[in-house]
Coordinates of C-alpha atoms and ligand atoms in Angstrom, one line a residue:
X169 CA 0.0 0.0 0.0
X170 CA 1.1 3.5 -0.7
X171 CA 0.5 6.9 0.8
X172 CA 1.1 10.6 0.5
X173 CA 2.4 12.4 3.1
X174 CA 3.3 15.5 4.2
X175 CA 6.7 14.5 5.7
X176 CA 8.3 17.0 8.4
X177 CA 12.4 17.6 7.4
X178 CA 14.6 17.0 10.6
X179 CA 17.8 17.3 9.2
X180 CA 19.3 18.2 5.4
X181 CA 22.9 18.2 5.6
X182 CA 26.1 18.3 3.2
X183 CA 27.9 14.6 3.0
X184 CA 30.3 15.4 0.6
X185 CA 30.7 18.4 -2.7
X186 CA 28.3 16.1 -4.2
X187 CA 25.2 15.2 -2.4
X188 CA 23.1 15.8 1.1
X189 CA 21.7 13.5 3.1
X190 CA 17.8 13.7 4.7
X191 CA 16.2 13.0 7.6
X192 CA 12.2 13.0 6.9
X193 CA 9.9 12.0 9.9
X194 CA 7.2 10.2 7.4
X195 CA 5.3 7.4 9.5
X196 CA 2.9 6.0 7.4
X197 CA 5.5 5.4 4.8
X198 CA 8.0 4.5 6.9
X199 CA 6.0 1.5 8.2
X200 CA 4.7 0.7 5.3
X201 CA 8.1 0.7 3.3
X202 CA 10.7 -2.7 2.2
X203 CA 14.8 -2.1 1.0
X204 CA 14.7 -1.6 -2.6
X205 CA 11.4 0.5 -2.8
X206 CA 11.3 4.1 -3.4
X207 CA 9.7 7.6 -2.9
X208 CA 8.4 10.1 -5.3
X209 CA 9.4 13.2 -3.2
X210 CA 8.2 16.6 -3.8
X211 CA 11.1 19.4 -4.4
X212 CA 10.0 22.4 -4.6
X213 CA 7.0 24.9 -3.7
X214 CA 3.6 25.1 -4.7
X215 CA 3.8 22.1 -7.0
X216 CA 6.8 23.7 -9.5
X217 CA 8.7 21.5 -10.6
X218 CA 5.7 19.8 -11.1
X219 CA 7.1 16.1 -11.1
X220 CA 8.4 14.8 -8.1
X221 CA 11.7 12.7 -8.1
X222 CA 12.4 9.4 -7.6
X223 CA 15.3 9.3 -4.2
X224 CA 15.5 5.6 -2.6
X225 CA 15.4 4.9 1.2
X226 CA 18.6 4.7 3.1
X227 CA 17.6 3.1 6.2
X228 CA 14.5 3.4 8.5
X229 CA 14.3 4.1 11.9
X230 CA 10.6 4.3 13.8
X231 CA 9.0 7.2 12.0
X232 CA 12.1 8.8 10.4
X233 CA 13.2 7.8 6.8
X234 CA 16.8 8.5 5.3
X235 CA 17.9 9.3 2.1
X236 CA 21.0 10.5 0.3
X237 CA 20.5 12.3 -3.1
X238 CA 23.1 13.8 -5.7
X239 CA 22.3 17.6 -6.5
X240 CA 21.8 17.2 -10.1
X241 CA 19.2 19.5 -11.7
X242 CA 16.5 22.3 -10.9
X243 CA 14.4 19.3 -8.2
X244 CA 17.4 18.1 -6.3
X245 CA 18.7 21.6 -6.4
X246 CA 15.8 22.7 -4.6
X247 CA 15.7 20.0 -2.1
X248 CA 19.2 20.8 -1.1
X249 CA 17.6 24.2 0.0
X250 CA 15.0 22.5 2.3
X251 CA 15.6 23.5 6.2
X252 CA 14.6 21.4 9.5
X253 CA 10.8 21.8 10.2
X254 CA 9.9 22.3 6.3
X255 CA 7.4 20.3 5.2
X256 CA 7.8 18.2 1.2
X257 CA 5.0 15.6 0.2
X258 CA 6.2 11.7 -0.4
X259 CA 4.4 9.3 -2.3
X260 CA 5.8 6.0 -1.3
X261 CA 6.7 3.4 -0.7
X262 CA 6.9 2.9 -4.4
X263 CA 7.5 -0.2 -6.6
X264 CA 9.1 -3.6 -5.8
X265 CA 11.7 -4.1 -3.2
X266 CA 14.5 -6.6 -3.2
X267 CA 13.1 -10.6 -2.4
X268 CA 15.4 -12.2 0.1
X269 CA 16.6 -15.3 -0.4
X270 CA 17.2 -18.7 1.5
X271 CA 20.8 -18.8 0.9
X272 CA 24.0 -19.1 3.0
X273 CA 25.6 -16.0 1.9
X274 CA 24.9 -12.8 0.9
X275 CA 26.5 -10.4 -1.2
X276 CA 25.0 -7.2 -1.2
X277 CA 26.8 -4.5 -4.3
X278 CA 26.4 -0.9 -4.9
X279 CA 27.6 1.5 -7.0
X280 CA 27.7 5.5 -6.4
X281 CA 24.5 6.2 -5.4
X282 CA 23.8 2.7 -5.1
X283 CA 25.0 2.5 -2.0
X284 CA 22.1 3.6 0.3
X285 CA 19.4 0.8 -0.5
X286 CA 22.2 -1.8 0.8
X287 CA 22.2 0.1 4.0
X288 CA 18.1 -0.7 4.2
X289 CA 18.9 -3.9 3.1
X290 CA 21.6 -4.9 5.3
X291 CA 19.8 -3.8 8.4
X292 CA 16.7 -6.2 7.8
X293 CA 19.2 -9.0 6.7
X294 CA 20.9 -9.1 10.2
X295 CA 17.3 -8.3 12.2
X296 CA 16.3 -11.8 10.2
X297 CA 19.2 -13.3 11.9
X298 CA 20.9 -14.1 8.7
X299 CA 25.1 -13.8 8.6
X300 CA 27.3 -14.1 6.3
X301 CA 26.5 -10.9 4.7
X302 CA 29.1 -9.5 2.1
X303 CA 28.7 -5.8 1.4
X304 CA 30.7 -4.6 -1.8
X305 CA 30.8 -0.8 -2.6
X306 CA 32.4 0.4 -5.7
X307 CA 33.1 4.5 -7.2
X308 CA 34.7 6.4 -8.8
X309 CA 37.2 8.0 -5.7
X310 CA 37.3 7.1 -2.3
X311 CA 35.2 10.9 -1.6
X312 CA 31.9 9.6 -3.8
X313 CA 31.7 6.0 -1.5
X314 CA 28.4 6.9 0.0
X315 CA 27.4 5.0 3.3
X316 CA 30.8 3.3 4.7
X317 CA 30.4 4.6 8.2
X318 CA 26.7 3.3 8.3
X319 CA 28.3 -0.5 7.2
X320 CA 31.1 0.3 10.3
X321 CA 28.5 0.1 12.8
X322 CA 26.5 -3.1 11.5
X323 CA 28.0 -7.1 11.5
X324 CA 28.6 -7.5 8.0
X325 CA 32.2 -7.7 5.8
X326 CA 32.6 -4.8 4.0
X327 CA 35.4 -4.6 1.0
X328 CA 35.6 -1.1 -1.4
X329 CA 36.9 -0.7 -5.0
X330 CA 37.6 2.5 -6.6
X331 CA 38.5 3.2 -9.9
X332 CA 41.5 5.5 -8.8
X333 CA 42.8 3.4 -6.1
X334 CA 42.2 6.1 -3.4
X335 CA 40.2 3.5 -1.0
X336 CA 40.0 -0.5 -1.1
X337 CA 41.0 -2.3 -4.3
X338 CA 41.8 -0.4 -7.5
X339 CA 39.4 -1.0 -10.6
X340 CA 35.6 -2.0 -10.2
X341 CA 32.9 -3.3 -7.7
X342 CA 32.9 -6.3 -9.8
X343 CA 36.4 -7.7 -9.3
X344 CA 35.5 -7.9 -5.6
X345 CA 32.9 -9.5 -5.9
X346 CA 34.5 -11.7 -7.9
X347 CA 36.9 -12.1 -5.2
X348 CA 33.7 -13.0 -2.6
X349 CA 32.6 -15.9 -4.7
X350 CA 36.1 -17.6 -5.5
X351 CA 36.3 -17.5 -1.3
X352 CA 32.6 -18.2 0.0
X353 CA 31.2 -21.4 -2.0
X354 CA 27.3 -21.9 -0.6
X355 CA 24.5 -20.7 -2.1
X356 CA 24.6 -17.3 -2.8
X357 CA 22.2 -14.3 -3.2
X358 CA 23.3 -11.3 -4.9
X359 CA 21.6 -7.5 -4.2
X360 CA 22.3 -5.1 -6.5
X361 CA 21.8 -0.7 -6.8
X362 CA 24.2 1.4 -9.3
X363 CA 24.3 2.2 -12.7
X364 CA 23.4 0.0 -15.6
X365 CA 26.3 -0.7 -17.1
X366 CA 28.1 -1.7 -13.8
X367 CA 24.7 -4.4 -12.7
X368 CA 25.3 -5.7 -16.4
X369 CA 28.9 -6.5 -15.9
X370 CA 27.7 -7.9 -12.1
X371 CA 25.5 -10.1 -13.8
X372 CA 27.8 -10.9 -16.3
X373 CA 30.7 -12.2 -13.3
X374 CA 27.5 -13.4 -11.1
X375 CA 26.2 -15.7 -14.1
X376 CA 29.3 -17.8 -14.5
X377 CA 29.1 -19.1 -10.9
X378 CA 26.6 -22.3 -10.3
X379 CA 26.5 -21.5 -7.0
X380 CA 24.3 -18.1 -7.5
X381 CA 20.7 -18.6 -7.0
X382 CA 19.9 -14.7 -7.9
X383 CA 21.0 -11.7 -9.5
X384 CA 18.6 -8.8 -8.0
X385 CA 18.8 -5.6 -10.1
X386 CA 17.4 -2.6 -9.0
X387 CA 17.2 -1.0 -12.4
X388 CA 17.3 2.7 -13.3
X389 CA 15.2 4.8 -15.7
X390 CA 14.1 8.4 -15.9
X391 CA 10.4 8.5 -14.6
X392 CA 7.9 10.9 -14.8
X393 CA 4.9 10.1 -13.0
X394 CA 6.2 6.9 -10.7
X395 CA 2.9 5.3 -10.2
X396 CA 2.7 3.4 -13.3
X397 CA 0.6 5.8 -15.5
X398 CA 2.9 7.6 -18.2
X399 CA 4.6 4.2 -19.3
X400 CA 7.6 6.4 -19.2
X401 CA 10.2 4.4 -18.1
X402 CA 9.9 0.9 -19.5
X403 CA 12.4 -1.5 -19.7
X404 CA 13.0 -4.6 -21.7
X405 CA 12.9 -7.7 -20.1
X406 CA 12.9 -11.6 -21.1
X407 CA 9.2 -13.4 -20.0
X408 CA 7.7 -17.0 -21.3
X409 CA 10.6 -16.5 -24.3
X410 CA 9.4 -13.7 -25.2
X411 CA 10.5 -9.8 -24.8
X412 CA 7.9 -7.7 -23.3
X413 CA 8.7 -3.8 -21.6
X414 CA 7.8 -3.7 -17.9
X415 CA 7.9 -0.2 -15.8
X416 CA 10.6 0.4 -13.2
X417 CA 8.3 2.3 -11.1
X418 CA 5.6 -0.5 -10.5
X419 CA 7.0 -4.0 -11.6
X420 CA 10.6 -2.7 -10.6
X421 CA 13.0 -1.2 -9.8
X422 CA 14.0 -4.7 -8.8
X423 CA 14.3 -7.4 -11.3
X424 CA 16.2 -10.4 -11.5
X425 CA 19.3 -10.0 -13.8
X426 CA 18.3 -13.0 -15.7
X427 CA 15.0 -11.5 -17.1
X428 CA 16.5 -8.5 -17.9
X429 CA 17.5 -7.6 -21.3
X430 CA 20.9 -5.9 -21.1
Ligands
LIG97 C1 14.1 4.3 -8.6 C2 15.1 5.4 -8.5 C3 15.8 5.7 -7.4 C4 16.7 6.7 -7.3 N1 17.4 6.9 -6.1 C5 18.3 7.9 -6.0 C6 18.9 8.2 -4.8 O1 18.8 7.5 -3.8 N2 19.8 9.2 -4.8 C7 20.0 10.0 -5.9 O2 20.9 10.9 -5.8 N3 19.4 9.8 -7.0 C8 18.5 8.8 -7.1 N4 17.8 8.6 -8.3 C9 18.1 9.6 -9.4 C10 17.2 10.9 -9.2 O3 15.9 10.5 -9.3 C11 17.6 12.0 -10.2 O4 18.9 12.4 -9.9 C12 16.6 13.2 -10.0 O5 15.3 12.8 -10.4 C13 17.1 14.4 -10.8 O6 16.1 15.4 -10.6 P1 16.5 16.9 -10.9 O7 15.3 17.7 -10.9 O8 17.5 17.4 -9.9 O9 17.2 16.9 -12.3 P2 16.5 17.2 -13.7 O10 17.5 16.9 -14.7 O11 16.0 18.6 -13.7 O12 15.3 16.2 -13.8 C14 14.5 16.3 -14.9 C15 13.6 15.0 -15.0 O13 14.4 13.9 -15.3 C16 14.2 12.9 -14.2 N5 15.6 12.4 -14.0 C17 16.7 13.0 -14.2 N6 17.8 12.2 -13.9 C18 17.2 11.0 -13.5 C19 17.8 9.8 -13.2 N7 19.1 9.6 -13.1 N8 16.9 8.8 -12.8 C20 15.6 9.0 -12.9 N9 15.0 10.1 -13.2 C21 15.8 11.2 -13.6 C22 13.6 13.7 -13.1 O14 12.7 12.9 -12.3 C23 12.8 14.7 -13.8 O15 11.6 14.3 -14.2 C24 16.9 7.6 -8.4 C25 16.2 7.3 -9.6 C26 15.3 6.3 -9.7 C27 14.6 6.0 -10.9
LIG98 S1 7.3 6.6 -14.4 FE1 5.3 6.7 -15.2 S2 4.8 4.6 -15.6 FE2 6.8 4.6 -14.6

């Protein structure tokens, strides 16, 4: 079930030259909302811009809702201006969360901003009493990996790749992950948030290993609407041998890799 509300900021604050992250007391949604689903969140003022963006949930606590969001056009810009005690409608949660698996290990991947689900996700993994959780964050330089300290404080192995070298391995999310599954050989579920290309390559490594029961990929798109009207951000994906387009925003974000048509 989803809901609109008008969510009460508690905190908006600079993480790094590139992003803020946002406290947002929300209950209704928070309650309601799974790791992997998202909110339509409501920038500005007096409905302009009149879309709302699509920002995923960091982590839930009680009432409060966290996200992290990239300032990257007139919305976000305008978000970033928001002060504690403004108020911004939500529409969530939205779409399809990730489906967690019975499996002995799990390998949780995200890529710039697709980082903050895994926090979400990696919080209900270890209140289900499930170990053996890998969490492998890849960027660009070690300044844009979003959400290490949150990993610090939870019971999970945590290993970083950067493409300069400046934090963890040097090169991509992927070849740690490859590392994971040459060392952990049970059953294996694998999370994924981040761009396409680097979920393609994931799936790509993931797909050569028997032992992987799943390849989750939350998948992006631009969206207008986020409810499942506009048919705006379709995807291509594999069913009954056929290819059909599904929408991110209602039968995603998350799909499984396989069905997915890279
Ligand atoms: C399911 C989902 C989850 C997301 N989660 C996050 C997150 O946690 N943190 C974060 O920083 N960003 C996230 N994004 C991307 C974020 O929605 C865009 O950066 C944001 O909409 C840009 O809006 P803007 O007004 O600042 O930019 P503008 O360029 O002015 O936006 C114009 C239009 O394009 C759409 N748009 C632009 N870029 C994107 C994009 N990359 N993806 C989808 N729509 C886009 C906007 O919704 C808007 O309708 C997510 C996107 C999706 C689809
Ligand atoms: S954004 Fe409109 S149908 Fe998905």
């Amino acid at each position: 079930m989803k809901f609109v509300e008008k969510s009460l900021i508690i905190s908006n604050s600079l993480v790094n030259e590139f992003c803020y992250r946002m406290v947002i007391s929300s209950p209704k949604i928070a309650k309601a909302a799974n790791p992997g689903q998202f909110l339509e969140i409501g920038c500005g003022d007096y409905n302009y811009p009149l879309l709302k963006r699509p920002i995923s949930i960091l982590n839930i606590e009680e009432d409060l809702i966290e996200i992290i969001y990239y300032v990257i056009g007139k919305g976000t810009n305008m978000l970033s201006k928001k002060e504690p005690g403004d108020l911004i409608e939500i529409v969530g949660p939205l779409g399809n969360g990730y489906s967690v698996k019975d499996c002995e290990n799990h390998i949780l991947v995200g890529g710039g901003y697709g980082a903050p689900p895994m926090v979400f996700l990696a919080n209900k993994l270890l209140r289900m009493n499930i170990n053996n959780i890998f969490v492998c964050l890849g960027s660009k330089t070690k300044d844009m990996i979003l959400c290490k300290e949150d990993f610090l404080d939870l019971d999970v192995s945590l290993c970083l790749a950067t493409e300069d070298g400046s934090v963890g391995k040097k090169g991509f999310v992927t070849d740690i992950v490859k590392t994971v599954l040459d060392n952990n050989k049970g059953k294996t579920a694998v999370y994924s948030c981040g761009p396409t290309p680097m979920m393609e390559n994931l799936y790509k490594v993931c797909r050569e290993y028997e032992n992987v029961l799943s390849i989750q990929c939350a998948m992006e798109s631009v969206m207008a609407c986020g409810i499942g009207v506009c048919n705006g951000c379709v995807i291509k994906v594999k069913e009954n041998d056929r290819v059909i387009y599904k929408r991110v925003c209602t039968e995603g974000p998350v799909f499984e890799g396989a069905k997915v048509v890279w």
